[in-house]
Tab-separated table of C-alpha atoms in Angstrom:
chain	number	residue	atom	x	y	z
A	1	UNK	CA	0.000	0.000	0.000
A	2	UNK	CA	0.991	3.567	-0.630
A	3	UNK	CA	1.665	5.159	2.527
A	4	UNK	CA	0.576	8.294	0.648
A	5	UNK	CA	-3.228	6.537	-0.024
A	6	UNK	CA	-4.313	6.352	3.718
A	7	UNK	CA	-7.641	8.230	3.609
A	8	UNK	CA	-8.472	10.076	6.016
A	9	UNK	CA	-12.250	10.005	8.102
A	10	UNK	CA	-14.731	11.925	5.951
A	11	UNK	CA	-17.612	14.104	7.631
A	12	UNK	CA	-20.692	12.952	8.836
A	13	UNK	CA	-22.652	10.510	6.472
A	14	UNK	CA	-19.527	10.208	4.696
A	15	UNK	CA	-17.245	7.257	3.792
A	16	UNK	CA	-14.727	6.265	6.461
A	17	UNK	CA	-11.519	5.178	6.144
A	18	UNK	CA	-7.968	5.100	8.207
A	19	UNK	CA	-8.790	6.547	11.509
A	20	UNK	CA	-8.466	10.150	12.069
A	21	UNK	CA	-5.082	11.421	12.794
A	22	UNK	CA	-5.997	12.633	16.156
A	23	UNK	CA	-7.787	9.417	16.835
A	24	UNK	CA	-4.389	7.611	15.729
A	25	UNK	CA	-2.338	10.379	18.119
A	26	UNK	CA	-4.326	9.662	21.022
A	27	UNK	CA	-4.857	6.082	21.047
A	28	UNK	CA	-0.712	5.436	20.442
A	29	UNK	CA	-0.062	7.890	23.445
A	30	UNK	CA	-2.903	6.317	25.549
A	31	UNK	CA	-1.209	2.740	25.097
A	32	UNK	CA	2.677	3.911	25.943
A	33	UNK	CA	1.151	5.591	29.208
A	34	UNK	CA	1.834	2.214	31.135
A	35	UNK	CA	5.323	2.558	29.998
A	36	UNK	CA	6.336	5.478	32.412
A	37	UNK	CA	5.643	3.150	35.339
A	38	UNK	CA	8.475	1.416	34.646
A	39	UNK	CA	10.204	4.668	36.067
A	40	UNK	CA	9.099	4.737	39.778
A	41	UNK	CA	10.284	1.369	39.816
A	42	UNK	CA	13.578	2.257	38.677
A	43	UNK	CA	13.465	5.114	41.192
A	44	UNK	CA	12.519	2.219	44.568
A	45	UNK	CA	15.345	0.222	43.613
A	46	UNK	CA	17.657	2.772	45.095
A	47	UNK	CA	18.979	3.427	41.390
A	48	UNK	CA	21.125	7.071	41.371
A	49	UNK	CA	19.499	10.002	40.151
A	50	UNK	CA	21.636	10.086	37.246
A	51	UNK	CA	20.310	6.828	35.692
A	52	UNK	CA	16.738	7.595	37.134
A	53	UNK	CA	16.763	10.945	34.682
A	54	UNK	CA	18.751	8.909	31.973
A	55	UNK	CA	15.944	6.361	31.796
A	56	UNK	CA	13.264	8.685	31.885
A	57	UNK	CA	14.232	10.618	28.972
A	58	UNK	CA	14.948	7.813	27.208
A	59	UNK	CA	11.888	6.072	28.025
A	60	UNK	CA	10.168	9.982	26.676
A	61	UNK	CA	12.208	9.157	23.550
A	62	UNK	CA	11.083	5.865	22.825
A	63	UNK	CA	7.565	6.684	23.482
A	64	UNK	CA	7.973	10.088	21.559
A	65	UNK	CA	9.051	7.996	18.162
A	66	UNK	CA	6.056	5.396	18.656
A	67	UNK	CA	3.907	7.913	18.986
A	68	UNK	CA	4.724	9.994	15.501
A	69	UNK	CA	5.473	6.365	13.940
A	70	UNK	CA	2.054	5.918	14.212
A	71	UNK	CA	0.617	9.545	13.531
A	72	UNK	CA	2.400	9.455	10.411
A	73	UNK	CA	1.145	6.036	9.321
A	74	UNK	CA	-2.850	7.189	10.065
A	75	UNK	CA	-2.237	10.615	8.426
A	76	UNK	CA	-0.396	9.289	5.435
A	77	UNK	CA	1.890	12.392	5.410
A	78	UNK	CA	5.260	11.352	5.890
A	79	UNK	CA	6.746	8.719	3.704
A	80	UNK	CA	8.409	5.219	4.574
A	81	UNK	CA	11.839	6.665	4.746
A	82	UNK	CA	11.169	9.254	7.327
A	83	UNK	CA	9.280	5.927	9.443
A	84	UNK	CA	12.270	3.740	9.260
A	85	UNK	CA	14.457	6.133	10.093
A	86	UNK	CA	12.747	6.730	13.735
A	87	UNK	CA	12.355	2.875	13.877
A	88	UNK	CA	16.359	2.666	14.532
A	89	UNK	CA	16.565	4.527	17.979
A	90	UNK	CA	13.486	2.885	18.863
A	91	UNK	CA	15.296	-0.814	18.199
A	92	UNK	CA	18.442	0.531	19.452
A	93	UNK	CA	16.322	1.587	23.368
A	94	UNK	CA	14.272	-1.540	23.041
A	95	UNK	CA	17.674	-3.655	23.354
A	96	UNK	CA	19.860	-1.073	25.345
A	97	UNK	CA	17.449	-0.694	27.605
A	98	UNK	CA	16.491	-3.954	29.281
A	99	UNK	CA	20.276	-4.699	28.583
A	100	UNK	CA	20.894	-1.852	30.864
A	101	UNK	CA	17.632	-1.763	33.350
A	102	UNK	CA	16.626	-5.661	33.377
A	103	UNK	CA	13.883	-7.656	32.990
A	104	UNK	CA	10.920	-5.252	33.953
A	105	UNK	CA	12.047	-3.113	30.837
A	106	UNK	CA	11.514	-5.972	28.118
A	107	UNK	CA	8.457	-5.253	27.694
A	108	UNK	CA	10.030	-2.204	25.148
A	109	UNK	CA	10.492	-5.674	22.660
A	110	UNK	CA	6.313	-5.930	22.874
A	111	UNK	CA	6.128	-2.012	21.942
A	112	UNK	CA	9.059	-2.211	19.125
A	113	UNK	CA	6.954	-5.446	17.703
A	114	UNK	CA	3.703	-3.620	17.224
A	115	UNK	CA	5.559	-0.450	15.935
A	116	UNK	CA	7.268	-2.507	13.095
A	117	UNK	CA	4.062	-2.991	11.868
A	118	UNK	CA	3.066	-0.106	10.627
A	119	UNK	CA	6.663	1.481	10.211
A	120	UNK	CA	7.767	-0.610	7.463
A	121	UNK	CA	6.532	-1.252	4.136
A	122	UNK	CA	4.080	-4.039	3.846
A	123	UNK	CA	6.305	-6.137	1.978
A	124	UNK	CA	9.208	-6.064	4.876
A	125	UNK	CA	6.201	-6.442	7.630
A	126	UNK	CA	7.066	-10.282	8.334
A	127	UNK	CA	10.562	-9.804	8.179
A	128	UNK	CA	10.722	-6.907	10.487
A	129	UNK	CA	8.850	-8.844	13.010
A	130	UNK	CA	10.942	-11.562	12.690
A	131	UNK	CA	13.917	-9.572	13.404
A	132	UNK	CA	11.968	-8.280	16.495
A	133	UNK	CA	11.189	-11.422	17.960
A	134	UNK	CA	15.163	-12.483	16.752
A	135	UNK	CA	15.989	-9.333	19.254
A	136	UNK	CA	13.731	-10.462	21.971
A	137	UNK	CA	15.349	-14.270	22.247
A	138	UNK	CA	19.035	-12.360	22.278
A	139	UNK	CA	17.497	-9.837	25.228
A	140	UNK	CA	15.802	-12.773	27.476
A	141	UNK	CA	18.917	-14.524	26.751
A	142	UNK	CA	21.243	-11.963	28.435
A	143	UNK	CA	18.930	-10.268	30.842
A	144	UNK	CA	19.082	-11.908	34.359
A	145	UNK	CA	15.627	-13.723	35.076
A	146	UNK	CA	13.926	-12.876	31.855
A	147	UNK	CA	11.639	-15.766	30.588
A	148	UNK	CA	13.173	-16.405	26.962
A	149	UNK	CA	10.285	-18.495	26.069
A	150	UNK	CA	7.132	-15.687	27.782
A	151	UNK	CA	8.857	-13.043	25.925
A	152	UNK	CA	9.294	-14.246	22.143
A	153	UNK	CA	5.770	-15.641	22.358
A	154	UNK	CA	4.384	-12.219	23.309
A	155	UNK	CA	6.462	-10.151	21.014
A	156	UNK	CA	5.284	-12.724	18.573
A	157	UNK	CA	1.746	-12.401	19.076
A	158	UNK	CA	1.542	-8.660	19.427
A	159	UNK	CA	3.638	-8.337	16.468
A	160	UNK	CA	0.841	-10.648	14.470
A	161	UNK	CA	-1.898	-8.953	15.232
A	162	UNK	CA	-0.713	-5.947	14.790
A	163	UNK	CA	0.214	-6.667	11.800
A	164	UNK	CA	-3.677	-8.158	10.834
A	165	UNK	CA	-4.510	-5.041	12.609
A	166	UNK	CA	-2.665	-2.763	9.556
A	167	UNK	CA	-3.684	-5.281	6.712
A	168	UNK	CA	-7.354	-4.782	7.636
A	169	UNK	CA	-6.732	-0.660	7.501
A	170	UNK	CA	-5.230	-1.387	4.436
A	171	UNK	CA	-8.135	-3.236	2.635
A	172	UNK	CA	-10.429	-0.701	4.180
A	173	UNK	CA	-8.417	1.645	2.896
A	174	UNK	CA	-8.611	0.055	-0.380
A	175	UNK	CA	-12.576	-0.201	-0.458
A	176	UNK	CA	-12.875	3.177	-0.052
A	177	UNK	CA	-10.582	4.060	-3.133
A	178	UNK	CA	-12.569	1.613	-4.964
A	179	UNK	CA	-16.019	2.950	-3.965
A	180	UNK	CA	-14.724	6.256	-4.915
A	181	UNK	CA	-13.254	5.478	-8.070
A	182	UNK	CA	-16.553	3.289	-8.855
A	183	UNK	CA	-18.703	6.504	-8.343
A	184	UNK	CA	-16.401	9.258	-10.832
A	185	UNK	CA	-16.713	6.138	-13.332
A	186	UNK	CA	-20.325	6.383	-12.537
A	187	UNK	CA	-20.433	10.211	-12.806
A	188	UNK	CA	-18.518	9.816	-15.813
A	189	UNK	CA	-20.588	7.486	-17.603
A	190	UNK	CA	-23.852	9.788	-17.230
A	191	UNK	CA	-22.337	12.442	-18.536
A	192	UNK	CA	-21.586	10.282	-21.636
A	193	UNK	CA	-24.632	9.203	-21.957
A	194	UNK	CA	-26.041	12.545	-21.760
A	195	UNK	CA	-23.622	14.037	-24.311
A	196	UNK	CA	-24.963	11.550	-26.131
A	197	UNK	CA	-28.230	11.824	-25.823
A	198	UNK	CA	-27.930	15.275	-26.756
A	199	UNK	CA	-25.839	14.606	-29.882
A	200	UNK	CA	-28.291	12.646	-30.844
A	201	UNK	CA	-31.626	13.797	-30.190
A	202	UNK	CA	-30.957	17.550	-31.630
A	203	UNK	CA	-28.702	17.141	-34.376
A	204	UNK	CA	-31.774	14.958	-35.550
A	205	UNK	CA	-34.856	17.509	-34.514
A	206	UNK	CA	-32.401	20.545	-35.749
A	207	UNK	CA	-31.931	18.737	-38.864
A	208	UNK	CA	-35.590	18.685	-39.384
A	209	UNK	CA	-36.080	22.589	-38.655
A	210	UNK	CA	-33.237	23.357	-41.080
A	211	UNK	CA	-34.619	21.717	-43.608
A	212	UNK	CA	-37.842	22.626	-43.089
A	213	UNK	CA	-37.156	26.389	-42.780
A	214	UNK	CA	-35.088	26.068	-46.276
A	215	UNK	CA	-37.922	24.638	-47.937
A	216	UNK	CA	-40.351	27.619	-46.650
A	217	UNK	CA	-37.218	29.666	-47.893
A	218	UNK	CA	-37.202	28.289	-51.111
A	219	UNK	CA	-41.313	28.562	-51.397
A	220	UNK	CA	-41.807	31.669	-50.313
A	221	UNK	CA	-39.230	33.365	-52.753
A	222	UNK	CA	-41.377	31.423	-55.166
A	223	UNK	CA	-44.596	32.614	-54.150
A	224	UNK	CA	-47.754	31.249	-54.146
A	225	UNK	CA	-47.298	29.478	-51.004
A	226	UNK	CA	-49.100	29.666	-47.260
A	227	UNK	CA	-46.669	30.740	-44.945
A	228	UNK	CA	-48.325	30.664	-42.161
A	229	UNK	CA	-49.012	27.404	-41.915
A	230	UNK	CA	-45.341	26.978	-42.629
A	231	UNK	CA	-44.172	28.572	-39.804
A	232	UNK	CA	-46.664	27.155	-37.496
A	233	UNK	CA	-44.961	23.419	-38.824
A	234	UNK	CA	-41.629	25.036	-38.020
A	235	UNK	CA	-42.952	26.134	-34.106
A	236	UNK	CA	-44.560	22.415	-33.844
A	237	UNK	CA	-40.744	20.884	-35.078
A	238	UNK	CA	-39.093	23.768	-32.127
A	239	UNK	CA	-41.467	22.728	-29.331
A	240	UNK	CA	-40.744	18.515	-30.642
A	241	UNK	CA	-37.315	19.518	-30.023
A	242	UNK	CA	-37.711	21.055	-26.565
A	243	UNK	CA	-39.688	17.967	-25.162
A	244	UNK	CA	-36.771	15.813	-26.865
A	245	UNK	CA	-34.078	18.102	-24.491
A	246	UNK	CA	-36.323	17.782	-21.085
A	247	UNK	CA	-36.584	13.853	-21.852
A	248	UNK	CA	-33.048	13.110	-21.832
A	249	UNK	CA	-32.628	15.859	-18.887
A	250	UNK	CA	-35.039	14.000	-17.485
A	251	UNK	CA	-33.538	10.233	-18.273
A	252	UNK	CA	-36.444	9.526	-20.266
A	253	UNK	CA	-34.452	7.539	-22.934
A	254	UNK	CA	-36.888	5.085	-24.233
A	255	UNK	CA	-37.955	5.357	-28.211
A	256	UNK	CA	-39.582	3.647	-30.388
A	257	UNK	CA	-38.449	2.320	-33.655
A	258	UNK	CA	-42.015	2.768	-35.613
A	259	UNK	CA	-42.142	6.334	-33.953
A	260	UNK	CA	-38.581	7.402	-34.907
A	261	UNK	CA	-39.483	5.877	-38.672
A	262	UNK	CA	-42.174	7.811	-38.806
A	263	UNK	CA	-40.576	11.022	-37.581
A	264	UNK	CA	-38.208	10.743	-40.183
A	265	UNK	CA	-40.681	10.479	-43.283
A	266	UNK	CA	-40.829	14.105	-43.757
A	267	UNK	CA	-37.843	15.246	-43.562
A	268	UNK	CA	-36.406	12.313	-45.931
A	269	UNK	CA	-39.485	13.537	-48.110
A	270	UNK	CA	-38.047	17.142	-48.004
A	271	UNK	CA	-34.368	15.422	-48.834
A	272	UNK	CA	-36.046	13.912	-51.919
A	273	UNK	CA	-35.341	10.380	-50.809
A	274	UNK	CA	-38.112	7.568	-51.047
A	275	UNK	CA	-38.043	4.882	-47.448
A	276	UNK	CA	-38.898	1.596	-47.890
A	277	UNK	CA	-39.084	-0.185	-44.204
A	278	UNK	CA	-39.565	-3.793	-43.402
A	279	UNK	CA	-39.529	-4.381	-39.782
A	280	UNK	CA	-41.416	-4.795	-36.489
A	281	UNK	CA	-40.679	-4.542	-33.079
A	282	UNK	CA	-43.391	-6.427	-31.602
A	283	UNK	CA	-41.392	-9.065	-29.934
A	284	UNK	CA	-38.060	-7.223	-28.933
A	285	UNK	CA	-36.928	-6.157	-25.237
A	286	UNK	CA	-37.267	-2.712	-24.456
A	287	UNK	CA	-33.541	-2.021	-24.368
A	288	UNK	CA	-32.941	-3.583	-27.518
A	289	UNK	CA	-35.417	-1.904	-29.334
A	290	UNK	CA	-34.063	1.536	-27.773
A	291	UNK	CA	-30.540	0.840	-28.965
A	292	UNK	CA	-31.855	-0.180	-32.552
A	293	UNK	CA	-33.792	3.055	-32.942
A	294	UNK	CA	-31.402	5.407	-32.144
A	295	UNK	CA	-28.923	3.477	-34.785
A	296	UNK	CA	-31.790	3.911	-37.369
A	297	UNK	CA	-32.705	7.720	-36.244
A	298	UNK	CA	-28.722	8.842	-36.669
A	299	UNK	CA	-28.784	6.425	-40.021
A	300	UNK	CA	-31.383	8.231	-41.827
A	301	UNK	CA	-29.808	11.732	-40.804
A	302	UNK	CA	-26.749	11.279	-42.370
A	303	UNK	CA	-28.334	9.699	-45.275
A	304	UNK	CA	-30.308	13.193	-45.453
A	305	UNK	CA	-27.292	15.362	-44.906
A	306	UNK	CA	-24.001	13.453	-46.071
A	307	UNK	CA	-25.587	10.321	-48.887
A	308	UNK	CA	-27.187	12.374	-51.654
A	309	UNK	CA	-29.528	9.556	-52.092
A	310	UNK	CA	-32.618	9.086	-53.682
A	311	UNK	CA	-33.688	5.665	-51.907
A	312	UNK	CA	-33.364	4.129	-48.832
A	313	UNK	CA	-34.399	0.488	-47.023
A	314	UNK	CA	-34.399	0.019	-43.396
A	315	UNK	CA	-34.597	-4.225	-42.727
A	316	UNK	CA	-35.078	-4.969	-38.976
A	317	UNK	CA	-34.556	-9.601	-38.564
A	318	UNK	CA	-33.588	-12.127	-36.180
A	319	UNK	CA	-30.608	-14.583	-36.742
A	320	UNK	CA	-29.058	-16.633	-34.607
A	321	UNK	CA	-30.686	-14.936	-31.450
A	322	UNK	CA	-29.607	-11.766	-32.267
A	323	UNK	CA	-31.808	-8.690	-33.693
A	324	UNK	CA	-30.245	-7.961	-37.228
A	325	UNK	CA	-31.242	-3.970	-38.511
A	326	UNK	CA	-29.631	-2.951	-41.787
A	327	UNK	CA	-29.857	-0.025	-43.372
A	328	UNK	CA	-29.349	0.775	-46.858
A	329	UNK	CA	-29.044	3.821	-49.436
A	330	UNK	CA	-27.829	4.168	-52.670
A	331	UNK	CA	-25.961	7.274	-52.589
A	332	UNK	CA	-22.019	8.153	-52.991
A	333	UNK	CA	-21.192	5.825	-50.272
A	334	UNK	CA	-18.954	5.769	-47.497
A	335	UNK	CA	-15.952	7.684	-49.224
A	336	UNK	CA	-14.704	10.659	-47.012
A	337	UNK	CA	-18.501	11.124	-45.737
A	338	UNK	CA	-18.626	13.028	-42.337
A	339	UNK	CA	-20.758	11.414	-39.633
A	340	UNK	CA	-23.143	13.518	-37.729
A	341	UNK	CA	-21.964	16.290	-35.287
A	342	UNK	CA	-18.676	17.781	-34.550
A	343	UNK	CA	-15.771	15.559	-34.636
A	344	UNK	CA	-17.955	12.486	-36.523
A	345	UNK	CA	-19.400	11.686	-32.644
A	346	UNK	CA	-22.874	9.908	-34.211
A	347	UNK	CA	-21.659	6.313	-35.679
A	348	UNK	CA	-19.242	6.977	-32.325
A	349	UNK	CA	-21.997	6.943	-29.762
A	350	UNK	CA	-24.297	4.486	-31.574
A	351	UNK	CA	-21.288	1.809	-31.243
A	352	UNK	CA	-20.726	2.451	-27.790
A	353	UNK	CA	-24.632	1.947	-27.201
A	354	UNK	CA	-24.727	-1.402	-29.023
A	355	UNK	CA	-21.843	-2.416	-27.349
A	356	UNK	CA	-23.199	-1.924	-23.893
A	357	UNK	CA	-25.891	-4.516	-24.824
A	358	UNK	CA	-23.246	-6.705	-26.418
A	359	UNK	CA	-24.094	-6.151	-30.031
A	360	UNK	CA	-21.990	-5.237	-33.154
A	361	UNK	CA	-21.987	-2.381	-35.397
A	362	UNK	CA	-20.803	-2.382	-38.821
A	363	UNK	CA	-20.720	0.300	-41.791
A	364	UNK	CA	-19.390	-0.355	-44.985
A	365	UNK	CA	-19.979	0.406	-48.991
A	366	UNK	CA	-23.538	-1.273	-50.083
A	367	UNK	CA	-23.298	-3.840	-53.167
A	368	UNK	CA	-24.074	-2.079	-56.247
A	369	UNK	CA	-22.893	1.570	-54.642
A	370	UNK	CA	-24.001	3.540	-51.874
A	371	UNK	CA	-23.856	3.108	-47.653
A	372	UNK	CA	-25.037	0.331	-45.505
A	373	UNK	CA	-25.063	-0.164	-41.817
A	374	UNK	CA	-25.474	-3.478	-40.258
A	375	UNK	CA	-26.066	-3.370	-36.603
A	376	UNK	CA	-26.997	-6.587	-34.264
A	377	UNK	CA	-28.663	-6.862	-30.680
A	378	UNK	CA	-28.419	-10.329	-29.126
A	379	UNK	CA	-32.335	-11.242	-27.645
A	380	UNK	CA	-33.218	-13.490	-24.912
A	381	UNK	CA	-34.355	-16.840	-25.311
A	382	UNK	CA	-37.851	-16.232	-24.530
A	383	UNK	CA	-37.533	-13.526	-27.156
A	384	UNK	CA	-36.235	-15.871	-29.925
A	385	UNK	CA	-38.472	-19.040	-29.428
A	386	UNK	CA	-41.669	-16.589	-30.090
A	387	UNK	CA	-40.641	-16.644	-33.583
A	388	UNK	CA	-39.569	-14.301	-36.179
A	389	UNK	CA	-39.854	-10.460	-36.321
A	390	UNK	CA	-39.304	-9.823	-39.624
A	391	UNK	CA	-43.200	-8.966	-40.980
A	392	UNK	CA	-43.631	-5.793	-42.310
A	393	UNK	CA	-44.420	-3.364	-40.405
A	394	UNK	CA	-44.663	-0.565	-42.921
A	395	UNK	CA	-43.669	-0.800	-46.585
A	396	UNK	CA	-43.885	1.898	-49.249
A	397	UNK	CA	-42.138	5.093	-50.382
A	398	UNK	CA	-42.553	8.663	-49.947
């Protein structure tokens, strides 16, 4: 673990993590308190001043480095190097020490075991406690009436669970990175879908009022034409347009493919280009047949503004357990043609919306000239055993 990625206690209703760094201050400080009564000890056995005072401050020292050896863990603010470098007094007093004092000051081994816990990187952890208990068996062994065999097992064990103790701040830690990272994806993900669904929806309804507002152009310089009624079309396509926006605001992303067809009609009518459809969506899931229509909606808007065709065929089947739409013009083709909105982002977000539902989307030239798109939508089983959906749902030209 990074010693920079301990996260810190959020506020209230928030997502916890390391304890606080006061928390971490206090608690270390509260559990070297019982260390200091090693000194009135010292001071009964008739020991001079001198080595009373010695003791004392070293016994501040030792509990001084614990202390900010464990602030700086909690707080994540000081690095590994800056840890190991207090952990070397704090070795050097737990051995000196009880060399020095005898067997009441052993104990320091227990301390220096949990320390090495969280002073060292998690890789060294189990080496650095067993070069603590390696120090405690050499300090039993050459302290007068220490118990060699009480003292490694204790160091032992407190070095354990302290060290369980850090790995389960580390995996807590690590949730919480996870949970966080988990929600910007999330964030992030809306705000694709909503560029999206903005890409989509009103470079299709804007299409429409452009080329409806050319063609009342284009009549009215003629003459001889009602104009009013025009514009009142026009206002109709402008308030379409403004429901479309407050849907997707709104996450209201459901269409349907006969609607969208049918939507499309007059402004492919205005383009000059004659729609032949033979599909129905009687029989597919919701989400499929959301994905689908928003393929064929950004389909027949570039064949309107990039194809310069005069026909077009929209087939909507089932193969395999998949739902097969493929849509066809016979225009210029696929050579150098733009796709919808700045940057080409239409064929973009239609592949990342089949995708999500594990389809396939394909573009390439159509036999005999022209564009096709071939997009596929895996169905259920259920769906699939009902039987085909490939009767025509409308079939003609405009």
């Amino acid at each position: 673990m990074s010693q920079r990625s301990g996260a810190r206690t959020e506020g209230a209703g928030g997502l916890t993590g390391l304890p606080s760094t006061r928390g971490a201050a206090v608690g270390a400080t509260a559990a070297v308190i019982p260390l200091f009564g090693l000194v009135p000890s010292l001071s009964a056995s008739d020991s001079p001043l001198v080595t009373v005072l010695v003791a004392a401050f070293a016994l501040a020292l030792f509990a001084a480095s614990q202390v900010t050896i464990s602030w700086s863990y909690h707080s994540a603010r000081l690095d590994d190097r800056f840890r190991l470098a207090l952990l070397v007094p704090l070795a050097a007093l737990s051995v000196a020490l009880p060399l020095w004092l005898g067997k009441d000051w052993t104990i320091l081994l227990t301390y220096l075991a949990a320390t090495c816990a969280v002073a060292v990187p998690p890789k060294l952890t189990l080496p650095a406690l067993a070069t603590s208990v390696s120090l405690a068996a050499f300090v039993a062994e050459h302290v007068d009436g220490a118990d060699t065999t009480s003292l490694v097992v204790m160091t032992a064990a407190v070095g354990l669970s302290m060290t369980t103790y850090r790995r389960i701040l580390d995996l807590n830690a690590e949730l919480l990175r996870t949970r966080r990272e988990l929600a910007r994806a999330a964030v992030t993900e809306e705000r694709l879908r909503f560029a999206r669904d903005m890409h989509d929806t009103l470079g299709h309804d804007l299409l429409q009022l452009t080329l409806r507002t050319e063609v009342t152009r284009r009549l009215h310089r003629a003459g001889g034409m009602d104009v009013e009624a025009e514009l009142q079309q026009i206002e109709g396509m402008g308030r379409q347009c403004l429901d479309r926006v407050r849907e997707a605001v709104t996450g209201y992303r459901r269409l349907s493919l006969p609607a969208v067809i049918e939507e499309a009609r007059p402004t492919l009518d205005d383009a000059g280009v004659a729609l032949t459809v033979d599909a129905a969506t009687d029989q597919l899931p919701q989400e499929a047949e959301t994905a689908l229509s928003w393929v064929v909606r950004e389909a027949l808007t570039n064949v309107v503004r990039h194809a310069q065709a005069t026909h077009c065929r929209v087939t909507l089947s089932t193969e395999g357990g998949r739902a097969v739409l493929e849509v066809l013009d016979d225009g210029k083709g696929p050579v150098r043609r733009p796709l919808s909105g700045p940057g080409g982002n239409g064929l973009t977000g239609l592949t990342e919306r089949v995708t999500a539902l594990g389809g396939s989307l394909r573009t390439s030239a159509a036999p005999g000239g022209g564009f096709r798109l071939l997009a596929a939508v895996p169905l259920t089983d259920s769906v699939v055993s009902r039987g085909s959906v490939t009767h025509s749902l409308t079939e003609g030209t405009t």
